[in-house]
Amino acid sequence: MRDNLKYSSSRDRGSSASYGLQPSNSAVVSRQRHDDIRVHTDIQNEEKGGYSVNGGSGENTYGRKSLGQELRVNNVTNPDFTSVPHGNRALATKDMRKSQERSLSYSDESRLSNLLRRITREDDRDRRLATVKQLKEFIQQPENKLVLVKQLDNILTAIHDVLNESSKLLQELRQEGACCLGLLCASLSYEAEKIFKWIFSKFSSSTKDEVKLLYLCATYKALETVGEKKAFSSLMQLVMTSLQSILENVDTPELLCKCVKCILLVSRCYPHIFSTNFRDTVDILVGWHIDHTQKPSLTQQVSGWLQSLEPFWVADLTFSTTLLGQFLEDMEAYAEDLSHVASGESVDEDIPPPSVSLPKLAALLRVFSTVVRSIGERFSPIRGPPITEAYVTDVLYRVMRCVTAANQVFFSEAVLTAANECVGVLLGSLDPSMTIHCDMVITYGLDQMEGCQSCGTDYIISVLNLLTLIVEQINTKLPSSFVEKLFIPESKLLVLRYHKEKEVVAAAHAVYQAVLSLKNIPVLETAYRLILGEMTCALNSLLYSLHLPEACSEIQHDSFKKRIFNVDNAKFVVIFDLSALSTIGNAKNSLIGVSKNSTDKICAINVRTRFTYLKYTIMYFTSSAHMYN
């Protein structure tokens, strides 16, 4: 079944897709027509006695009359000037406005041409960078849109040259060039389609990943600047289709990251456009997620991207649950393969060896957890079908059976770490009030704790976090036997408290706090007496080192009577346990649904114990200091 799944083949990388997009020539034709009309008009003006095309006296730099000449239709020194009709004055004002617009237009066009020329010809790196930044400012000024449209092809050519610079010393210049391209696309809404097509065409034809990355940076800048403007709504299907095609062919994490960021931007601003591509996008990202050859940091990043698409997962629950079912079937198949290999029954060459099956099993467990998290709060039986209590319980037990079977054959920290996360996610989706078979979950958690002492930090923390979650979720239904196994002298939990990594110690402390926060008086009393018994043993070990008599005989526990701590461990245990007991310092306000007498009893014991141990701790440190002095 695995080989037929769509997601399993989503990482096949082919050659770069060709978009077949060519730059439009409409702007060139338009500009040629404009130039033809301008030249024809200039010749007519010259024949009528106006200004000269080649520039005559009183003309400005661009072959136009100065504003003063334009206004001096009549000689103001002539006494007959007052007889100029009102209509002529209005006409003169209109001509003045036209002249101003022409002058500004040609002035801006000349400035833009100068910038482009300097960008392509300047040899000094700093001056060239400064020029590109000036171009960026020019693009962002709304009054320059007409000039930008007229010079669009020249601008794109100049930016293309900048992006394709080979020197690594010009990286900042290239980044600024990509920014200019994105801002240009956002500024010229009527030319945005042409620019986007040009970007994707250049991306497709480029052979260098660093150049492709710059084109994606430009795309992201354009989308980020545009936001949800309606003027670009008609283009988003084109953009999304092109990005999807790119996503299917990228083969480096850097290009993947930038492409996905563009897609996520489309999903936020134009969800109706992205929704039609949701399944295809997930298919590709899942392929990257289960690729166990990638760095864990990338896998974690892909997981975050998938979770950010929560509204689409929820809107397409049928797809979401079907995908989870496929993952689960694959897990079971890999676990079965492992059992065949271990038993020696394997004669089929298609059955992968453990070196292949175990990493893939771990990857499937991780992606399963990601999809459950992606569905968010909707993955809860309280919200109704298709996520029912029976569904979640069935999935939970299948995952535990699969992992347990695999672990009995081949021990793998990676598999168990991913499994603990997966079991925790599923357990967390169940409301504590729901009826679940606790025995299998408790047994699974305790088995994990027994074998984790000599393992890596990540695995140990995953075990302790799972135990905390089991306590919190099963809560009042927890049997006293579970608590006893956590806190008896032989428990691995007590050993893990001494771990050199602070994160492990903190995770162990969280287990203590979860148990001491339970609203089940019999279970709470069991835990409380065991912890007090250990503290008494530790304190008496300290007193013995100072040749002082034992104390607190009334709260000694039989399980710890023969236990002896060295001085360092005894100090640690007293401080650690006192810190954990502070959790129920205000138990009277936190315990719910229990009898008043029982609550008061625990509060009284807790307060008296804390003062007693505070007294003996001060006594110990005072005596110790006196001894050393």
mmCIF file of C-alpha atoms in Angstrom, residues 147-342:
data_model
loop_
_atom_site.group_PDB
_atom_site.id
_atom_site.type_symbol
_atom_site.label_atom_id
_atom_site.label_comp_id
_atom_site.label_asym_id
_atom_site.label_seq_id
_atom_site.Cartn_x
_atom_site.Cartn_y
_atom_site.Cartn_z
ATOM 1 C CA VAL A 147 7.741 56.943 -16.402
ATOM 2 C CA LEU A 148 8.192 53.457 -14.946
ATOM 3 C CA VAL A 149 5.728 52.021 -17.434
ATOM 4 C CA LYS A 150 7.491 53.717 -20.349
ATOM 5 C CA GLN A 151 10.883 52.402 -19.213
ATOM 6 C CA LEU A 152 9.657 49.010 -17.938
ATOM 7 C CA ASP A 153 11.647 46.841 -20.330
ATOM 8 C CA ASN A 154 14.827 48.777 -19.632
ATOM 9 C CA ILE A 155 14.266 48.486 -15.880
ATOM 10 C CA LEU A 156 13.730 44.725 -16.089
ATOM 11 C CA THR A 157 16.869 44.333 -18.167
ATOM 12 C CA ALA A 158 18.935 46.312 -15.673
ATOM 13 C CA ILE A 159 17.558 44.350 -12.699
ATOM 14 C CA HIS A 160 18.155 41.075 -14.527
ATOM 15 C CA ASP A 161 21.812 42.031 -14.958
ATOM 16 C CA VAL A 162 22.086 42.871 -11.248
ATOM 17 C CA LEU A 163 20.501 39.603 -10.103
ATOM 18 C CA ASN A 164 22.836 37.585 -12.303
ATOM 19 C CA GLU A 165 26.022 39.137 -10.943
ATOM 20 C CA SER A 166 28.420 36.317 -10.153
ATOM 21 C CA SER A 167 30.505 37.968 -7.462
ATOM 22 C CA LYS A 168 29.627 36.990 -3.898
ATOM 23 C CA LEU A 169 30.784 40.438 -2.813
ATOM 24 C CA LEU A 170 27.700 41.888 -4.508
ATOM 25 C CA GLN A 171 25.146 39.907 -2.490
ATOM 26 C CA GLU A 172 23.667 43.017 -0.878
ATOM 27 C CA LEU A 173 23.388 44.651 -4.301
ATOM 28 C CA ARG A 174 21.530 41.626 -5.631
ATOM 29 C CA GLN A 175 19.187 41.597 -2.628
ATOM 30 C CA GLU A 176 18.379 45.265 -3.239
ATOM 31 C CA GLY A 177 17.782 44.466 -6.898
ATOM 32 C CA ALA A 178 15.289 41.745 -5.948
ATOM 33 C CA CYS A 179 13.574 44.208 -3.646
ATOM 34 C CA CYS A 180 13.327 46.737 -6.501
ATOM 35 C CA LEU A 181 11.758 44.084 -8.717
ATOM 36 C CA GLY A 182 9.143 43.196 -6.106
ATOM 37 C CA LEU A 183 8.274 46.844 -5.452
ATOM 38 C CA LEU A 184 8.060 47.517 -9.195
ATOM 39 C CA CYS A 185 5.527 44.717 -9.583
ATOM 40 C CA ALA A 186 3.493 46.011 -6.651
ATOM 41 C CA SER A 187 3.578 49.632 -7.889
ATOM 42 C CA LEU A 188 2.462 48.978 -11.461
ATOM 43 C CA SER A 189 -0.815 47.158 -11.006
ATOM 44 C CA TYR A 190 -1.669 47.305 -14.717
ATOM 45 C CA GLU A 191 1.702 45.827 -15.639
ATOM 46 C CA ALA A 192 1.857 43.316 -12.764
ATOM 47 C CA GLU A 193 0.806 40.379 -14.929
ATOM 48 C CA LYS A 194 3.620 41.085 -17.382
ATOM 49 C CA ILE A 195 6.149 41.419 -14.552
ATOM 50 C CA PHE A 196 5.031 38.243 -12.769
ATOM 51 C CA LYS A 197 5.237 36.292 -16.018
ATOM 52 C CA TRP A 198 8.685 37.732 -16.626
ATOM 53 C CA ILE A 199 9.807 36.708 -13.107
ATOM 54 C CA PHE A 200 8.567 33.135 -13.432
ATOM 55 C CA SER A 201 10.018 32.820 -16.932
ATOM 56 C CA LYS A 202 13.430 33.965 -15.728
ATOM 57 C CA PHE A 203 13.186 31.613 -12.746
ATOM 58 C CA SER A 204 12.511 28.706 -15.082
ATOM 59 C CA SER A 205 15.373 29.531 -17.445
ATOM 60 C CA SER A 206 17.922 30.230 -14.703
ATOM 61 C CA THR A 207 20.469 27.521 -13.933
ATOM 62 C CA LYS A 208 21.756 28.976 -10.662
ATOM 63 C CA ASP A 209 19.901 28.338 -7.398
ATOM 64 C CA GLU A 210 21.076 31.616 -5.878
ATOM 65 C CA VAL A 211 19.533 33.524 -8.801
ATOM 66 C CA LYS A 212 16.307 31.535 -8.558
ATOM 67 C CA LEU A 213 16.199 32.392 -4.868
ATOM 68 C CA LEU A 214 16.392 36.104 -5.713
ATOM 69 C CA TYR A 215 13.437 35.839 -8.093
ATOM 70 C CA LEU A 216 11.441 34.178 -5.316
ATOM 71 C CA CYS A 217 12.519 36.966 -2.964
ATOM 72 C CA ALA A 218 11.167 39.473 -5.486
ATOM 73 C CA THR A 219 7.896 37.531 -5.704
ATOM 74 C CA TYR A 220 7.552 37.508 -1.926
ATOM 75 C CA LYS A 221 8.260 41.243 -1.742
ATOM 76 C CA ALA A 222 5.591 41.920 -4.352
ATOM 77 C CA LEU A 223 2.999 39.764 -2.588
ATOM 78 C CA GLU A 224 3.885 41.223 0.802
ATOM 79 C CA THR A 225 3.582 44.802 -0.485
ATOM 80 C CA VAL A 226 0.358 44.150 -2.389
ATOM 81 C CA GLY A 227 -1.389 42.365 0.475
ATOM 82 C CA GLU A 228 -5.094 42.017 -0.203
ATOM 83 C CA LYS A 229 -5.487 44.751 -2.810
ATOM 84 C CA LYS A 230 -8.354 43.934 -5.143
ATOM 85 C CA ALA A 231 -6.375 45.161 -8.133
ATOM 86 C CA PHE A 232 -4.288 41.993 -7.962
ATOM 87 C CA SER A 233 -7.052 39.464 -7.329
ATOM 88 C CA SER A 234 -7.249 38.520 -10.990
ATOM 89 C CA LEU A 235 -3.526 37.689 -11.025
ATOM 90 C CA MET A 236 -3.398 35.453 -7.994
ATOM 91 C CA GLN A 237 -4.489 32.291 -9.807
ATOM 92 C CA LEU A 238 -1.611 32.786 -12.230
ATOM 93 C CA VAL A 239 0.788 33.410 -9.352
ATOM 94 C CA MET A 240 -0.466 30.437 -7.323
ATOM 95 C CA THR A 241 -0.274 28.070 -10.304
ATOM 96 C CA SER A 242 3.282 29.175 -11.038
ATOM 97 C CA LEU A 243 4.344 28.832 -7.388
ATOM 98 C CA GLN A 244 2.788 25.381 -7.200
ATOM 99 C CA SER A 245 4.772 24.334 -10.260
ATOM 100 C CA ILE A 246 7.949 25.680 -8.683
ATOM 101 C CA LEU A 247 7.177 23.857 -5.412
ATOM 102 C CA GLU A 248 6.896 20.566 -7.259
ATOM 103 C CA ASN A 249 10.384 20.936 -8.719
ATOM 104 C CA VAL A 250 12.535 22.604 -6.047
ATOM 105 C CA ASP A 251 15.207 20.328 -4.657
ATOM 106 C CA THR A 252 17.011 22.474 -2.089
ATOM 107 C CA PRO A 253 15.790 23.540 1.372
ATOM 108 C CA GLU A 254 16.569 27.202 0.619
ATOM 109 C CA LEU A 255 14.360 27.337 -2.476
ATOM 110 C CA LEU A 256 11.687 25.303 -0.689
ATOM 111 C CA CYS A 257 11.561 27.751 2.225
ATOM 112 C CA LYS A 258 11.220 30.844 0.067
ATOM 113 C CA CYS A 259 8.663 29.251 -2.266
ATOM 114 C CA VAL A 260 6.521 28.055 0.654
ATOM 115 C CA LYS A 261 6.643 31.487 2.269
ATOM 116 C CA CYS A 262 5.221 32.941 -0.946
ATOM 117 C CA ILE A 263 2.486 30.295 -1.002
ATOM 118 C CA LEU A 264 1.578 30.877 2.642
ATOM 119 C CA LEU A 265 1.266 34.579 1.894
ATOM 120 C CA VAL A 266 -1.219 33.773 -0.876
ATOM 121 C CA SER A 267 -3.099 31.440 1.491
ATOM 122 C CA ARG A 268 -3.533 34.245 4.038
ATOM 123 C CA CYS A 269 -4.450 37.045 1.656
ATOM 124 C CA TYR A 270 -6.347 35.049 -0.982
ATOM 125 C CA PRO A 271 -7.643 31.878 0.749
ATOM 126 C CA HIS A 272 -10.225 31.260 -1.979
ATOM 127 C CA ILE A 273 -7.398 31.010 -4.517
ATOM 128 C CA PHE A 274 -5.187 28.786 -2.383
ATOM 129 C CA SER A 275 -7.975 26.391 -1.359
ATOM 130 C CA THR A 276 -7.955 24.747 -4.799
ATOM 131 C CA ASN A 277 -4.227 24.043 -4.406
ATOM 132 C CA PHE A 278 -4.341 22.991 -0.753
ATOM 133 C CA ARG A 279 -4.171 19.237 -1.317
ATOM 134 C CA ASP A 280 -1.369 19.473 -3.865
ATOM 135 C CA THR A 281 0.626 21.747 -1.570
ATOM 136 C CA VAL A 282 0.169 19.380 1.372
ATOM 137 C CA ASP A 283 1.194 16.455 -0.815
ATOM 138 C CA ILE A 284 4.569 18.072 -1.563
ATOM 139 C CA LEU A 285 5.186 19.260 2.000
ATOM 140 C CA VAL A 286 4.358 15.853 3.462
ATOM 141 C CA GLY A 287 6.936 14.395 1.094
ATOM 142 C CA TRP A 288 9.588 16.691 2.553
ATOM 143 C CA HIS A 289 8.347 15.976 6.093
ATOM 144 C CA ILE A 290 8.811 12.204 5.818
ATOM 145 C CA ASP A 291 12.200 12.499 4.132
ATOM 146 C CA HIS A 292 14.303 11.356 7.091
ATOM 147 C CA THR A 293 17.518 12.326 5.292
ATOM 148 C CA GLN A 294 16.731 16.010 5.812
ATOM 149 C CA LYS A 295 17.960 17.948 8.826
ATOM 150 C CA PRO A 296 15.622 17.902 11.857
ATOM 151 C CA SER A 297 15.441 21.705 11.700
ATOM 152 C CA LEU A 298 13.913 21.536 8.210
ATOM 153 C CA THR A 299 11.451 18.823 9.271
ATOM 154 C CA GLN A 300 10.383 21.027 12.170
ATOM 155 C CA GLN A 301 9.976 23.980 9.823
ATOM 156 C CA VAL A 302 7.837 21.961 7.403
ATOM 157 C CA SER A 303 5.723 20.858 10.353
ATOM 158 C CA GLY A 304 5.160 24.494 11.266
ATOM 159 C CA TRP A 305 4.105 25.349 7.707
ATOM 160 C CA LEU A 306 1.560 22.535 7.649
ATOM 161 C CA GLN A 307 0.149 23.593 11.018
ATOM 162 C CA SER A 308 -0.230 27.183 9.808
ATOM 163 C CA LEU A 309 -2.779 25.895 7.259
ATOM 164 C CA GLU A 310 -5.221 24.866 10.018
ATOM 165 C CA PRO A 311 -8.330 26.526 8.449
ATOM 166 C CA PHE A 312 -7.853 24.469 5.283
ATOM 167 C CA TRP A 313 -7.310 21.217 7.204
ATOM 168 C CA VAL A 314 -10.517 21.835 9.127
ATOM 169 C CA ALA A 315 -12.447 22.777 5.980
ATOM 170 C CA ASP A 316 -11.370 19.493 4.329
ATOM 171 C CA LEU A 317 -11.687 16.996 7.175
ATOM 172 C CA THR A 318 -12.335 14.101 4.820
ATOM 173 C CA PHE A 319 -8.949 14.623 3.211
ATOM 174 C CA SER A 320 -7.322 15.128 6.630
ATOM 175 C CA THR A 321 -8.627 11.920 8.187
ATOM 176 C CA THR A 322 -7.918 9.934 5.030
ATOM 177 C CA LEU A 323 -4.310 11.064 5.140
ATOM 178 C CA LEU A 324 -4.044 10.047 8.803
ATOM 179 C CA GLY A 325 -5.417 6.634 7.891
ATOM 180 C CA GLN A 326 -2.766 6.206 5.195
ATOM 181 C CA PHE A 327 -0.004 7.119 7.639
ATOM 182 C CA LEU A 328 -1.326 4.643 10.194
ATOM 183 C CA GLU A 329 -1.505 1.809 7.670
ATOM 184 C CA ASP A 330 2.075 2.472 6.631
ATOM 185 C CA MET A 331 3.231 2.432 10.274
ATOM 186 C CA GLU A 332 1.644 -0.948 10.799
ATOM 187 C CA ALA A 333 3.194 -2.263 7.602
ATOM 188 C CA TYR A 334 6.700 -1.193 8.654
ATOM 189 C CA ALA A 335 6.203 -2.702 12.110
ATOM 190 C CA GLU A 336 5.157 -5.971 10.462
ATOM 191 C CA ASP A 337 8.240 -5.851 8.217
ATOM 192 C CA LEU A 338 10.440 -5.488 11.289
ATOM 193 C CA SER A 339 8.846 -8.497 12.953
ATOM 194 C CA HIS A 340 9.415 -10.601 9.815
ATOM 195 C CA VAL A 341 13.071 -9.622 9.679
ATOM 196 C CA ALA A 342 13.581 -10.400 13.368
#
